[in-house]
Coordinates of N, CA and C in Angstrom, one line a residue:
X1 N -46.2 11.8 83.7 CA -46.3 11.4 82.3 C -45.1 12.1 81.3
X2 N -44.4 11.9 80.9 CA -43.2 12.9 80.3 C -43.3 12.3 78.6
X3 N -42.8 13.5 78.4 CA -42.3 13.3 76.7 C -40.8 13.4 76.3
X4 N -40.8 11.8 75.9 CA -39.3 11.7 75.1 C -39.7 12.3 73.3
X5 N -38.3 12.5 72.9 CA -38.2 12.5 71.3 C -37.4 11.4 72.0
X6 N -37.9 11.1 70.3 CA -37.7 9.6 69.6 C -36.8 9.8 68.5
X7 N -36.3 9.3 67.6 CA -35.9 9.9 65.8 C -37.5 10.1 65.2
X8 N -38.3 11.0 65.0 CA -39.5 11.5 63.4 C -40.4 11.7 64.7
X9 N -40.8 11.1 65.6 CA -41.8 11.5 66.8 C -41.2 11.5 67.8
X10 N -42.1 12.1 68.8 CA -42.8 11.9 70.2 C -43.5 11.4 71.1
X11 N -42.8 10.2 71.9 CA -43.0 9.1 72.6 C -43.1 9.3 73.9
X12 N -44.8 9.1 74.8 CA -44.7 9.6 75.9 C -44.9 8.0 76.6
X13 N -43.8 8.9 78.9 CA -43.2 7.6 78.9 C -44.0 7.8 79.5
X14 N -44.4 7.3 81.3 CA -44.6 7.2 82.2 C -43.7 7.4 83.2
X15 N -43.2 8.2 84.3 CA -41.5 8.2 84.7 C -42.4 8.9 86.1
X16 N -41.8 8.4 87.2 CA -42.6 8.9 88.0 C -41.2 10.4 88.6
X17 N -42.0 11.2 89.0 CA -40.9 12.6 89.6 C -39.6 11.4 90.4
X18 N -39.6 10.6 90.9 CA -38.9 10.0 92.6 C -37.7 9.2 91.6
X19 N -38.5 8.5 90.1 CA -36.9 7.4 89.5 C -36.2 8.0 88.6
X20 N -36.6 9.8 88.4 CA -35.2 10.1 87.3 C -33.5 10.1 88.0
X21 N -32.6 10.7 87.5 CA -31.6 10.2 87.9 C -32.1 11.7 88.3
X22 N -31.0 11.9 88.9 CA -31.3 13.8 89.4 C -29.0 14.0 89.4
X23 N -28.8 15.0 88.2 CA -28.5 15.8 87.5 C -28.4 17.0 87.7
X24 N -27.1 17.7 87.3 CA -27.1 18.9 87.0 C -26.3 19.2 86.0
X25 N -27.4 20.3 85.1 CA -26.5 20.8 83.8 C -25.1 20.9 83.8
X26 N -24.5 21.1 84.5 CA -23.3 21.0 84.7 C -22.8 20.0 85.0
X27 N -23.3 18.4 85.7 CA -22.5 17.6 85.1 C -23.1 16.8 84.0
X28 N -23.6 17.9 82.8 CA -24.5 16.8 81.8 C -22.9 17.2 81.0
X29 N -22.2 18.7 81.4 CA -21.2 19.7 80.8 C -19.7 18.9 80.4
X30 N -20.3 19.1 81.9 CA -18.3 18.3 82.6 C -17.8 17.5 81.8
X31 N -18.4 17.0 81.3 CA -17.9 15.1 80.8 C -17.3 15.9 79.7
X32 N -18.1 16.8 78.9 CA -17.3 17.8 77.5 C -16.0 17.6 77.1
X33 N -16.0 18.2 78.6 CA -14.7 19.4 78.4 C -13.0 18.8 78.2
X34 N -12.6 19.5 76.8 CA -11.6 18.9 76.8 C -9.9 19.2 76.9
X35 N -9.0 19.0 77.1 CA -7.8 20.1 76.8 C -7.3 20.2 75.5
X36 N -6.8 21.7 75.4 CA -7.0 21.7 73.5 C -7.8 22.0 72.6
X37 N -9.0 22.3 73.7 CA -10.3 23.3 72.9 C -10.4 23.9 73.7
X38 N -11.0 25.4 72.7 CA -12.6 26.4 73.6 C -13.6 25.8 74.2
X39 N -13.7 25.6 75.3 CA -15.0 24.9 75.9 C -15.6 25.9 76.9
X40 N -16.6 25.4 76.2 CA -17.9 27.0 76.7 C -18.1 26.5 78.4
X41 N -18.3 27.9 79.0 CA -18.8 27.8 80.6 C -20.1 27.8 80.8
X42 N -20.7 26.9 81.5 CA -21.9 28.0 81.3 C -22.6 27.7 82.9
X43 N -21.8 27.1 83.8 CA -22.4 27.8 85.7 C -21.2 28.3 86.1
X44 N -21.1 28.6 87.7 CA -19.8 28.1 88.2 C -19.5 26.7 88.8
X45 N -20.2 25.8 88.4 CA -20.0 24.7 88.8 C -19.1 23.8 87.4
X46 N -18.9 24.3 86.5 CA -18.3 24.9 84.8 C -17.2 25.3 85.4
X47 N -17.1 26.0 85.7 CA -16.0 27.3 85.8 C -15.1 25.9 87.0
X48 N -15.7 25.5 88.1 CA -14.8 25.5 89.2 C -14.5 24.4 88.7
X49 N -15.1 22.5 87.9 CA -14.3 21.3 87.3 C -13.4 21.8 86.0
X50 N -13.5 22.4 85.8 CA -12.3 23.3 84.4 C -11.2 23.5 84.9
X51 N -11.2 24.4 86.2 CA -10.4 25.2 86.8 C -9.1 23.7 87.9
X52 N -10.1 22.5 88.3 CA -9.6 21.5 89.2 C -8.6 20.7 88.1
X53 N -10.0 20.7 87.2 CA -9.1 20.0 86.0 C -7.4 19.7 85.6
X54 N -7.6 21.4 85.2 CA -6.7 22.0 84.6 C -5.2 21.0 86.0
X55 N -6.0 22.3 87.6 CA -5.7 21.0 88.4 C -4.6 20.1 88.7
X56 N -5.7 18.4 88.8 CA -4.8 17.5 88.8 C -4.9 17.2 87.4
X57 N -4.7 17.7 86.3 CA -4.2 17.0 85.2 C -2.3 17.8 85.1
X58 N -2.0 19.0 86.4 CA -0.9 19.2 86.7 C -0.6 20.6 85.1
X59 N -2.5 20.7 84.2 CA -2.4 22.1 83.5 C -2.0 23.4 83.7
X60 N -1.9 24.0 82.2 CA -2.9 25.7 82.9 C -3.7 25.6 82.4
X61 N -4.2 26.5 82.5 CA -5.5 26.8 82.7 C -6.4 28.2 82.6
X62 N -6.7 28.2 81.1 CA -7.2 30.0 80.3 C -8.4 29.8 80.5
X63 N -8.9 31.2 81.3 CA -10.4 31.6 81.1 C -10.7 32.7 80.0
X64 N -11.4 33.1 79.8 CA -12.0 34.6 78.4 C -13.6 34.3 79.2
X65 N -13.0 36.0 79.7 CA -14.8 36.0 80.6 C -15.1 36.9 79.3
X66 N -16.5 37.6 79.2 CA -16.1 38.0 77.4 C -18.6 37.9 77.3
X67 N -18.8 38.8 76.0 CA -20.3 39.7 77.0 C -20.4 39.0 75.3
X68 N -20.9 38.8 74.6 CA -22.1 38.5 73.6 C -22.2 40.1 72.6
X69 N -22.1 41.3 73.6 CA -22.9 42.5 73.2 C -21.2 43.2 72.5
X70 N -20.4 43.1 73.7 CA -19.0 43.4 73.8 C -18.3 42.3 72.3
X71 N -17.8 44.6 71.4 CA -17.0 44.4 70.3 C -15.9 44.2 70.2
X72 N -15.1 44.6 71.5 CA -13.7 44.0 71.2 C -13.3 42.4 72.3
X73 N -14.4 41.9 72.7 CA -14.9 40.0 73.1 C -14.6 39.2 71.3
X74 N -16.1 39.9 70.4 CA -16.0 39.4 69.4 C -14.7 39.3 68.7
X75 N -14.2 40.5 68.3 CA -13.2 40.7 68.0 C -11.8 39.8 68.3
X76 N -11.9 39.8 69.9 CA -11.1 38.8 70.1 C -11.3 36.6 70.1
X77 N -12.6 37.0 69.8 CA -12.5 35.1 69.7 C -12.0 34.2 68.6
X78 N -11.7 35.2 67.3 CA -10.8 33.6 66.8 C -9.2 33.7 67.0
X79 N -9.2 34.8 68.0 CA -7.9 34.6 67.8 C -7.8 33.6 69.1
X80 N -8.4 33.4 69.9 CA -8.4 33.5 71.5 C -8.1 31.9 70.8
X81 N -9.5 30.9 70.2 CA -9.5 30.1 69.6 C -8.4 29.3 69.7
X82 N -8.1 30.1 67.9 CA -5.5 29.8 68.0 C -5.1 29.5 69.3
X83 N -5.3 30.4 70.0 CA -4.4 29.8 70.7 C -4.6 28.2 71.3
X84 N -5.9 29.1 71.3 CA -6.3 27.1 72.3 C -5.9 25.6 71.6
X85 N -5.9 26.3 70.1 CA -5.6 25.4 69.4 C -4.0 24.8 69.8
X86 N -3.6 26.2 69.7 CA -1.9 25.3 69.7 C -1.2 25.5 70.8
X87 N -1.8 24.9 71.9 CA -1.2 25.0 72.6 C -2.8 23.6 74.1
X88 N -2.0 21.9 72.7 CA -2.9 21.3 73.2 C -3.0 21.3 74.8
X89 N -2.0 21.0 75.7 CA -2.0 20.2 76.6 C -2.3 22.0 78.0
X90 N -3.1 22.3 77.2 CA -3.9 23.3 78.6 C -5.6 22.9 78.2
X91 N -5.6 23.8 79.6 CA -7.4 23.9 79.0 C -7.8 25.3 78.9
X92 N -9.2 25.5 78.3 CA -9.6 26.7 77.7 C -10.8 26.5 77.9
X93 N -10.9 27.8 78.4 CA -12.7 27.6 78.2 C -12.7 29.8 78.3
X94 N -14.8 29.4 78.2 CA -15.1 31.2 77.6 C -16.1 31.3 79.0
X95 N -16.7 31.6 78.8 CA -17.2 32.2 80.1 C -18.3 33.7 79.4
X96 N -19.6 34.3 79.0 CA -20.4 34.5 78.8 C -20.9 34.9 80.2
X97 N -20.5 36.1 80.5 CA -20.4 37.1 81.7 C -22.1 37.3 82.4
X98 N -23.4 37.6 80.9 CA -24.4 37.5 81.6 C -25.6 36.2 81.8
X99 N -24.8 34.6 81.5 CA -25.7 33.7 81.3 C -25.1 32.6 82.6
X100 N -23.9 33.3 83.3 CA -23.5 33.0 84.6 C -23.5 33.7 86.3
X101 N -24.5 33.9 86.3 CA -25.0 34.1 87.8 C -23.8 35.5 88.1
X102 N -23.4 34.5 89.6 CA -22.4 35.2 90.4 C -20.9 35.4 89.7
X103 N -20.4 34.4 89.1 CA -19.3 34.1 88.5 C -18.3 35.6 88.2
X104 N -18.8 35.9 87.8 CA -18.0 37.3 86.8 C -17.3 37.3 88.1
X105 N -18.7 37.8 90.0 CA -18.4 38.8 90.6 C -17.5 38.3 91.9
X106 N -17.4 36.6 91.4 CA -17.1 36.1 92.4 C -14.6 36.3 91.3
X107 N -15.0 36.4 90.8 CA -14.1 36.4 90.1 C -12.8 37.9 89.8
X108 N -13.6 38.7 90.3 CA -13.8 39.8 89.9 C -13.8 40.8 88.7
X109 N -14.5 40.2 87.8 CA -14.3 40.7 86.3 C -14.9 42.1 86.3
X110 N -14.0 42.9 85.6 CA -15.0 44.9 85.5 C -14.8 44.6 85.1
X111 N -13.8 44.3 83.6 CA -14.0 45.2 82.0 C -13.8 43.4 81.0
X112 N -13.6 43.6 80.8 CA -14.4 43.1 79.0 C -13.4 42.8 77.5
X113 N -12.7 42.2 77.2 CA -12.8 40.8 77.6 C -11.3 40.7 78.4
X114 N -12.0 39.9 79.3 CA -11.3 38.9 80.6 C -9.8 38.2 80.6
X115 N -9.3 37.6 80.4 CA -8.7 36.6 80.5 C -7.8 36.3 81.7
X116 N -7.6 34.7 82.7 CA -7.7 34.5 83.3 C -6.6 33.5 83.4
X117 N -5.4 33.0 84.2 CA -4.6 32.4 83.7 C -4.3 31.4 84.8
X118 N -4.5 30.0 85.4 CA -5.0 28.9 86.3 C -3.3 28.0 86.0
X119 N -2.8 27.8 86.8 CA -2.2 27.0 87.6 C -2.7 26.4 89.0
X120 N -3.5 24.7 88.2 CA -3.7 24.7 89.8 C -4.5 25.5 90.2
X121 N -4.7 25.0 91.0 CA -5.9 26.3 91.5 C -5.7 27.7 92.3
X122 N -4.7 28.0 91.8 CA -3.5 29.1 92.3 C -4.0 30.0 91.0
X123 N -4.8 31.4 91.3 CA -4.9 32.7 89.5 C -2.7 32.8 89.4
X124 N -2.9 32.5 88.2 CA -1.3 33.4 88.4 C -1.4 34.8 87.5
X125 N -2.4 35.2 86.4 CA -1.9 36.4 86.2 C -3.3 36.7 85.8
X126 N -3.9 37.2 84.4 CA -4.8 38.6 83.5 C -4.1 39.3 83.2
X127 N -5.4 39.0 81.6 CA -4.7 39.5 80.8 C -6.7 40.6 81.0
X128 N -6.2 41.9 81.2 CA -7.4 42.6 80.7 C -8.0 43.7 80.2
X129 N -8.9 43.5 79.2 CA -9.1 44.5 78.1 C -9.0 45.2 76.8
X130 N -8.1 43.7 77.0 CA -7.0 43.6 75.9 C -7.2 42.8 74.5
X131 N -7.0 43.6 73.2 CA -7.0 43.0 71.5 C -6.0 42.5 71.2
X132 N -4.3 42.4 72.1 CA -3.8 41.8 72.2 C -3.2 40.3 72.1
X133 N -3.8 39.4 70.9 CA -3.7 38.1 71.7 C -3.0 37.5 72.3
X134 N -1.6 38.0 72.3 CA 0.4 37.8 72.1 C 0.0 38.2 73.6
X135 N 0.3 38.8 74.0 CA -0.6 39.0 75.7 C -0.1 38.3 76.2
X136 N -1.4 36.9 75.7 CA -2.6 36.3 76.6 C -1.2 35.1 76.1
X137 N -0.8 34.7 74.9 CA 0.0 34.1 74.5 C 1.8 34.0 75.6
X138 N 1.9 35.1 75.2 CA 3.3 35.7 76.5 C 3.3 34.7 77.9
X139 N 1.8 35.2 78.2 CA 1.3 34.6 79.9 C 2.1 33.4 79.4
X140 N 0.8 32.4 78.6 CA 1.2 31.3 78.9 C 2.7 30.1 78.4
X141 N 3.8 30.8 77.3 CA 5.0 30.7 77.6 C 5.8 30.7 78.0
X142 N 5.4 32.7 79.2 CA 6.1 32.1 80.8 C 6.1 31.2 81.3
X143 N 4.7 31.1 81.1 CA 4.3 29.6 82.3 C 4.9 28.7 81.6
X144 N 5.4 28.2 80.9 CA 5.8 27.0 80.8 C 7.1 27.1 80.6
X145 N 7.4 28.2 79.8 CA 9.4 28.9 80.8 C 9.4 28.7 81.9
X146 N 8.8 28.9 82.9 CA 8.9 29.7 84.7 C 9.4 27.4 84.9
X147 N 8.0 27.2 84.3 CA 7.6 25.6 85.2 C 9.8 24.8 84.7
X148 N 10.0 24.8 83.0 CA 11.4 24.6 82.6 C 13.1 24.5 83.4
X149 N 12.5 25.8 84.3 CA 13.8 26.5 84.9 C 13.2 25.6 85.9
X150 N 12.1 25.5 86.7 CA 12.3 24.6 88.1 C 12.3 24.1 87.8
X151 N 12.2 22.6 86.5 CA 12.7 21.6 86.5 C 13.4 20.8 85.7

């Protein structure tokens, strides 16, 4: 028996475990990922999906690795949110390093905040431990400037 929350009450339903749809938390989260907003990355699958989404749409992906206890990260968050709002054609994500398992090790995160910038699935650059939002914004502008030179 499973309990399903209805409007204002809990309802009990007989549901066999084999008849439940199988999907991960990541599957439900990634459906709401959009460019131009700050997306919360809660798993390795979310991270991979976000980077692949940017690659599929030929957009830049910027990810911030942070910790809730990090004072620099707390100061930087509103600045990063503004960068995301100012660059609506890019994909942005934020990763709490304490909530995503092995991803920080896989991405070689040593200091926070760390911003990684991807084009396709290739990492273009990184800004480590900085409170200077202009460094992140500059990397984004440099990407678009070099893209215009090529095109």
